[in-house]
Amino acid sequence: MVTAEAGHPVLPAVAHWPAGSGGLRDTIRQEIVARQLDEQISSRYPVGQRLRILDAGMGQGTQALRLARAGHTVTGLESDPDLLKAARESLATEPAGIRERVRLIEGDGRETGVHFLPGSFDVVLCHGVLMYADEPDALLAGLARMLAPGGLLSLVVRNADALAMRPGLAGDWPGALSGFDSEVYTDDHGAKVRADRLDALTATLAGIAAPLHAWYGVRVFTDGIPAQAGLPAAEELDRLLAAEDRAGRTEPYRRVAALLHLCGVRG
Ligand SMILES: C[S@@+](CC[C@H](N)C(=O)[O-])C[C@H]1O[C@@H](n2cnc3c(N)ncnc32)[C@H](O)[C@@H]1O
């Protein structure tokens, strides 16, 4: 677990991560996405309302467990048995009241219809999953069908419009030049994965009856830091997050963020 030591803070979004998954870059992503998501939830639902939330491709379950701790009923769907096991182990350390609000299911986000009835959820998360999808529109359409009317689809994707930024800021000119006009990105594990453009996803969301309601950038300034860099001291991290939070919601900065957080609302 990420622990408070030597003045390092424990952030609400990442306090219960399993060891090894909480470098600074991931911490920033989870914390900024958490703030943006909470803003969208609190602008749509009364404080204290217990929402039904589906986290498709929940991974280690950072957001799922955070939302369960906040009082919501959370279903985590994950296709990787090892990550599901890690999420189960994290969940096992939670108090009973939280454990009983979380359901973890091994399954495929493309087959939500096998597990759930249409309209069963108020909020559906799909964070960091679209980059691995061969048919992203079909995946998104299936997830949107799981939303009740007025429900929120929260989507975090790699921003194809900003692929030249990381190599360019590092002085890697061939890398920067190949980032323009590309929709393929090499992830931290060396895999080639898809990136998405805001305009194309806006059209997709409109086409699946969950039109774009709000969007943010995630990691505007800090995408170039090494994946395993540790957390700075609390005060510096606070300032870093304040700057990232502001940039992620401000033109033109949010457009060149490494990741986009799109929020569609089911009509
Ligand atoms: C980059 S991780 C993101 C995890 C988590 N959502 C987060 O934001 O931290 C992507 C996760 O999606 C899962 N995944 C990818 N495709 C999936 C699918 N079709 N159905 C279910 N899970 C999937 C992977 O196994 C992995 O755990």
Coordinates of C-alpha atoms and ligand atoms in Angstrom, one line a residue:
M1 CA 0.0 0.0 0.0
V2 CA 1.1 3.6 -0.5
T3 CA 1.7 4.9 3.0
A4 CA 2.3 8.3 4.5
E5 CA 6.0 8.4 5.3
A6 CA 8.6 11.2 5.3
G7 CA 5.9 13.8 4.8
H8 CA 4.5 12.0 1.8
P9 CA 0.7 12.2 1.7
V10 CA -1.8 9.4 1.3
L11 CA -4.3 10.7 -1.4
P12 CA -7.9 9.5 -1.1
A13 CA -7.9 8.0 -4.6
V14 CA -4.7 5.9 -4.1
A15 CA -4.6 5.1 -0.4
H16 CA -5.4 1.4 -0.9
W17 CA -3.3 0.6 -4.0
P18 CA -1.5 -2.7 -3.9
A19 CA 2.3 -2.3 -3.7
G20 CA 4.0 -1.4 -7.0
S21 CA 1.1 0.2 -8.8
G22 CA 1.4 3.7 -7.4
G23 CA 4.1 5.7 -9.1
L24 CA 3.7 9.4 -9.3
R25 CA 2.4 9.3 -12.9
D26 CA -0.4 6.9 -12.0
T27 CA -1.1 8.8 -8.8
I28 CA -1.6 12.0 -10.7
R29 CA -3.9 10.2 -13.2
Q30 CA -6.0 8.6 -10.5
E31 CA -6.3 11.7 -8.3
I32 CA -7.1 14.1 -11.2
V33 CA -9.7 11.7 -12.7
A34 CA -11.2 11.2 -9.2
R35 CA -11.6 15.0 -8.7
Q36 CA -13.2 15.3 -12.2
L37 CA -15.5 12.4 -11.7
D38 CA -16.6 13.6 -8.3
E39 CA -17.4 17.0 -9.8
Q40 CA -19.6 15.3 -12.5
I41 CA -21.3 13.1 -10.0
S42 CA -22.0 15.9 -7.5
S43 CA -23.4 18.1 -10.3
R44 CA -25.9 15.3 -11.3
Y45 CA -27.0 13.6 -8.1
P46 CA -27.9 14.7 -4.6
V47 CA -25.2 14.4 -2.0
G48 CA -25.5 11.1 -0.2
Q49 CA -27.5 9.3 -3.0
R50 CA -26.1 5.8 -3.2
L51 CA -25.4 5.2 -6.9
R52 CA -25.0 2.0 -8.8
I53 CA -21.6 2.1 -10.5
L54 CA -20.0 -0.3 -13.0
D55 CA -16.2 -0.1 -13.5
A56 CA -15.5 -1.9 -16.7
G57 CA -11.8 -3.0 -16.9
M58 CA -11.3 -2.0 -13.3
G59 CA -7.7 -3.2 -13.1
Q60 CA -6.5 -3.1 -9.5
G61 CA -9.7 -1.3 -8.6
T62 CA -8.5 2.1 -7.5
Q63 CA -11.6 4.1 -8.5
A64 CA -14.0 1.2 -7.8
L65 CA -12.8 0.9 -4.1
R66 CA -12.7 4.7 -3.7
L67 CA -16.3 5.0 -4.9
A68 CA -17.4 2.1 -2.6
R69 CA -15.7 3.9 0.3
A70 CA -17.7 7.0 -0.6
G71 CA -20.9 5.0 -0.1
H72 CA -21.8 3.8 -3.6
T73 CA -22.6 0.2 -4.8
V74 CA -19.9 -0.8 -7.2
T75 CA -19.6 -3.6 -9.6
G76 CA -16.1 -4.2 -11.0
L77 CA -15.7 -6.1 -14.3
E78 CA -12.2 -7.3 -15.2
S79 CA -10.9 -9.8 -17.8
D80 CA -7.5 -10.4 -16.2
P81 CA -7.6 -13.0 -13.4
D82 CA -4.4 -11.7 -11.8
L83 CA -5.7 -8.1 -11.6
L84 CA -9.0 -9.4 -10.3
K85 CA -7.2 -11.3 -7.6
A86 CA -5.2 -8.1 -6.6
A87 CA -8.5 -6.2 -6.5
R88 CA -10.1 -9.0 -4.3
E89 CA -7.1 -8.8 -2.0
S90 CA -7.5 -5.1 -1.6
L91 CA -11.2 -5.4 -1.0
A92 CA -10.6 -8.0 1.7
T93 CA -8.8 -5.4 3.7
E94 CA -11.8 -3.1 3.7
P95 CA -14.4 -3.0 6.5
A96 CA -17.4 -5.3 6.1
G97 CA -19.8 -2.4 5.3
I98 CA -17.7 -1.5 2.2
R99 CA -17.0 -5.1 1.2
E100 CA -20.7 -5.8 0.9
R101 CA -21.2 -2.9 -1.5
V102 CA -18.7 -4.3 -4.0
R103 CA -19.2 -7.0 -6.5
L104 CA -16.1 -8.2 -8.5
I105 CA -16.8 -10.2 -11.7
E106 CA -14.4 -11.8 -14.1
G107 CA -15.6 -11.0 -17.5
D108 CA -15.3 -9.0 -20.7
G109 CA -16.4 -5.4 -21.0
R110 CA -17.7 -6.2 -24.5
E111 CA -20.2 -8.6 -23.1
T112 CA -21.9 -6.7 -20.4
G113 CA -25.2 -8.0 -21.7
V114 CA -24.2 -11.5 -20.4
H115 CA -24.0 -10.2 -16.8
F116 CA -26.4 -7.2 -16.4
L117 CA -29.7 -5.9 -17.6
P118 CA -29.8 -2.7 -19.7
G119 CA -30.2 0.4 -17.6
S120 CA -28.8 -1.2 -14.5
F121 CA -26.3 1.5 -13.6
D122 CA -26.2 5.2 -12.8
V123 CA -22.5 5.6 -13.6
V124 CA -20.3 3.5 -15.9
L125 CA -16.5 3.9 -15.8
C126 CA -14.3 2.8 -18.7
H127 CA -10.8 4.1 -17.8
G128 CA -7.7 3.1 -19.7
V129 CA -9.5 0.3 -21.5
L130 CA -10.4 1.7 -24.9
M131 CA -6.8 1.7 -26.0
Y132 CA -6.9 -2.1 -25.9
A133 CA -10.2 -2.5 -27.8
D134 CA -10.3 -3.6 -31.5
E135 CA -13.8 -2.3 -31.9
P136 CA -14.2 0.6 -29.5
D137 CA -17.5 1.8 -30.8
A138 CA -19.1 -1.6 -30.1
L139 CA -17.6 -1.6 -26.6
L140 CA -18.9 1.9 -25.8
A141 CA -22.3 1.2 -27.2
G142 CA -22.6 -1.9 -25.0
L143 CA -21.5 0.1 -21.9
A144 CA -23.9 3.0 -22.8
R145 CA -26.8 0.5 -22.9
M146 CA -26.0 -0.4 -19.2
L147 CA -26.8 3.2 -18.2
A148 CA -30.1 4.3 -16.8
P149 CA -31.6 7.4 -18.4
G150 CA -29.5 10.4 -17.3
G151 CA -26.7 8.1 -16.3
L152 CA -23.0 9.1 -16.7
L153 CA -20.4 7.4 -18.9
S154 CA -16.9 8.3 -17.7
L155 CA -14.3 7.5 -20.3
V156 CA -10.5 7.9 -20.0
V157 CA -8.5 7.5 -23.2
R158 CA -5.1 8.3 -24.7
N159 CA -5.3 11.6 -26.5
A160 CA -4.3 11.0 -30.2
D161 CA -4.2 14.8 -30.8
A162 CA -1.3 15.1 -28.4
L163 CA 1.0 12.1 -29.2
A164 CA 3.8 14.4 -30.3
M165 CA 4.0 16.1 -26.9
R166 CA 5.9 13.6 -24.8
P167 CA 8.7 12.9 -27.4
G168 CA 8.7 16.6 -28.4
L169 CA 9.3 17.9 -24.9
A170 CA 12.0 15.3 -24.4
G171 CA 13.8 16.4 -27.6
D172 CA 13.0 13.2 -29.4
W173 CA 12.3 14.8 -32.8
P174 CA 11.8 11.6 -34.8
G175 CA 9.3 10.5 -32.1
A176 CA 7.6 13.8 -32.2
L177 CA 7.3 13.8 -36.0
S178 CA 5.8 10.3 -36.0
G179 CA 3.3 11.4 -33.3
F180 CA 1.6 13.8 -35.6
D181 CA -1.1 12.0 -37.7
S182 CA -0.7 8.8 -35.6
E183 CA -3.4 7.0 -33.6
V184 CA -1.0 4.4 -32.2
Y185 CA 0.8 4.8 -29.0
T186 CA 3.5 2.6 -27.3
D187 CA 2.4 2.1 -23.7
D188 CA 4.6 1.7 -20.6
H189 CA 4.9 -2.1 -21.3
G190 CA 6.1 -1.5 -24.9
A191 CA 2.8 -2.6 -26.4
K192 CA 1.3 -0.6 -29.4
V193 CA -2.1 0.5 -28.4
R194 CA -4.8 2.9 -29.8
A195 CA -5.2 6.5 -29.1
D196 CA -8.4 8.4 -29.7
R197 CA -9.3 11.9 -30.9
L198 CA -11.8 14.1 -29.1
D199 CA -13.8 14.9 -32.3
A200 CA -14.2 11.3 -33.2
L201 CA -15.2 10.2 -29.7
T202 CA -17.7 13.1 -29.5
A203 CA -19.4 11.8 -32.6
T204 CA -19.3 8.2 -31.2
L205 CA -20.9 9.3 -28.0
A206 CA -23.7 11.2 -29.8
G207 CA -24.3 8.1 -32.0
I208 CA -24.7 5.8 -29.0
A209 CA -27.2 8.1 -27.2
A210 CA -24.7 9.2 -24.5
P211 CA -23.7 12.6 -25.9
L212 CA -20.7 14.4 -24.5
H213 CA -21.6 16.5 -21.5
A214 CA -18.1 17.6 -20.3
W215 CA -14.5 16.8 -21.0
Y216 CA -11.2 17.3 -19.2
G217 CA -7.5 16.8 -19.8
V218 CA -5.5 14.5 -17.5
R219 CA -1.7 14.9 -17.1
V220 CA -0.9 18.1 -19.0
F221 CA 2.4 18.9 -17.5
T222 CA 3.6 15.6 -16.0
D223 CA 3.3 13.0 -18.7
G224 CA 7.0 12.9 -19.3
I225 CA 8.1 11.9 -15.7
P226 CA 9.3 8.3 -15.4
A227 CA 6.6 5.8 -14.7
Q228 CA 8.1 4.7 -11.4
A229 CA 9.1 8.2 -10.1
G230 CA 8.1 8.4 -6.4
L231 CA 5.8 11.0 -4.8
P232 CA 7.3 14.3 -3.8
A233 CA 6.8 15.9 -0.4
A234 CA 3.2 16.7 0.4
E235 CA 3.3 20.5 -0.3
E236 CA 4.9 20.0 -3.7
L237 CA 2.4 17.3 -4.6
D238 CA -0.5 19.5 -3.6
R239 CA 0.8 22.3 -5.9
L240 CA 1.5 19.9 -8.7
L241 CA -2.1 18.5 -8.5
A242 CA -3.6 22.0 -8.3
A243 CA -1.7 23.0 -11.5
E244 CA -2.8 19.7 -13.2
D245 CA -6.3 20.1 -12.0
R246 CA -6.5 23.7 -13.4
A247 CA -4.9 22.8 -16.7
G248 CA -7.1 19.8 -17.2
R249 CA -10.2 22.1 -17.2
T250 CA -8.7 25.1 -19.0
E251 CA -8.3 25.9 -22.7
P252 CA -6.0 25.5 -24.5
Y253 CA -4.0 23.3 -22.1
R254 CA -6.5 20.5 -21.7
R255 CA -6.3 19.8 -25.5
V256 CA -2.7 18.6 -25.3
A257 CA -3.1 16.5 -22.2
A258 CA -1.8 12.9 -22.5
L259 CA -5.2 11.5 -21.5
L260 CA -8.7 12.8 -22.1
H261 CA -11.6 12.2 -19.6
L262 CA -14.9 12.4 -21.5
C263 CA -18.2 12.3 -19.7
G264 CA -21.3 11.4 -21.7
V265 CA -24.8 11.5 -20.4
R266 CA -27.4 8.9 -21.4
G267 CA -30.4 10.6 -23.0
Ligands
LIG1 C1 -4.7 0.3 -18.2 S1 -5.7 -0.8 -17.2 C2 -6.7 0.4 -16.4 C3 -7.3 -0.1 -15.1 C4 -8.2 0.9 -14.4 N1 -9.4 1.0 -15.1 C5 -7.5 2.2 -14.1 O1 -7.9 3.2 -14.8 O2 -6.6 2.2 -13.3 C6 -6.7 -1.5 -18.3 C7 -7.6 -2.7 -17.7 O3 -8.6 -3.0 -18.6 C8 -8.7 -4.4 -18.6 N2 -9.4 -4.8 -19.9 C9 -8.9 -4.5 -21.1 N3 -9.9 -5.0 -22.0 C10 -10.9 -5.5 -21.3 C11 -12.1 -6.0 -21.6 N4 -12.5 -6.2 -22.9 N5 -13.0 -6.4 -20.7 C12 -12.6 -6.3 -19.4 N6 -11.5 -5.7 -19.0 C13 -10.6 -5.3 -19.9 C14 -7.3 -4.9 -18.5 O4 -7.2 -6.2 -18.1 C15 -6.7 -3.9 -17.5 O5 -7.0 -4.3 -16.2

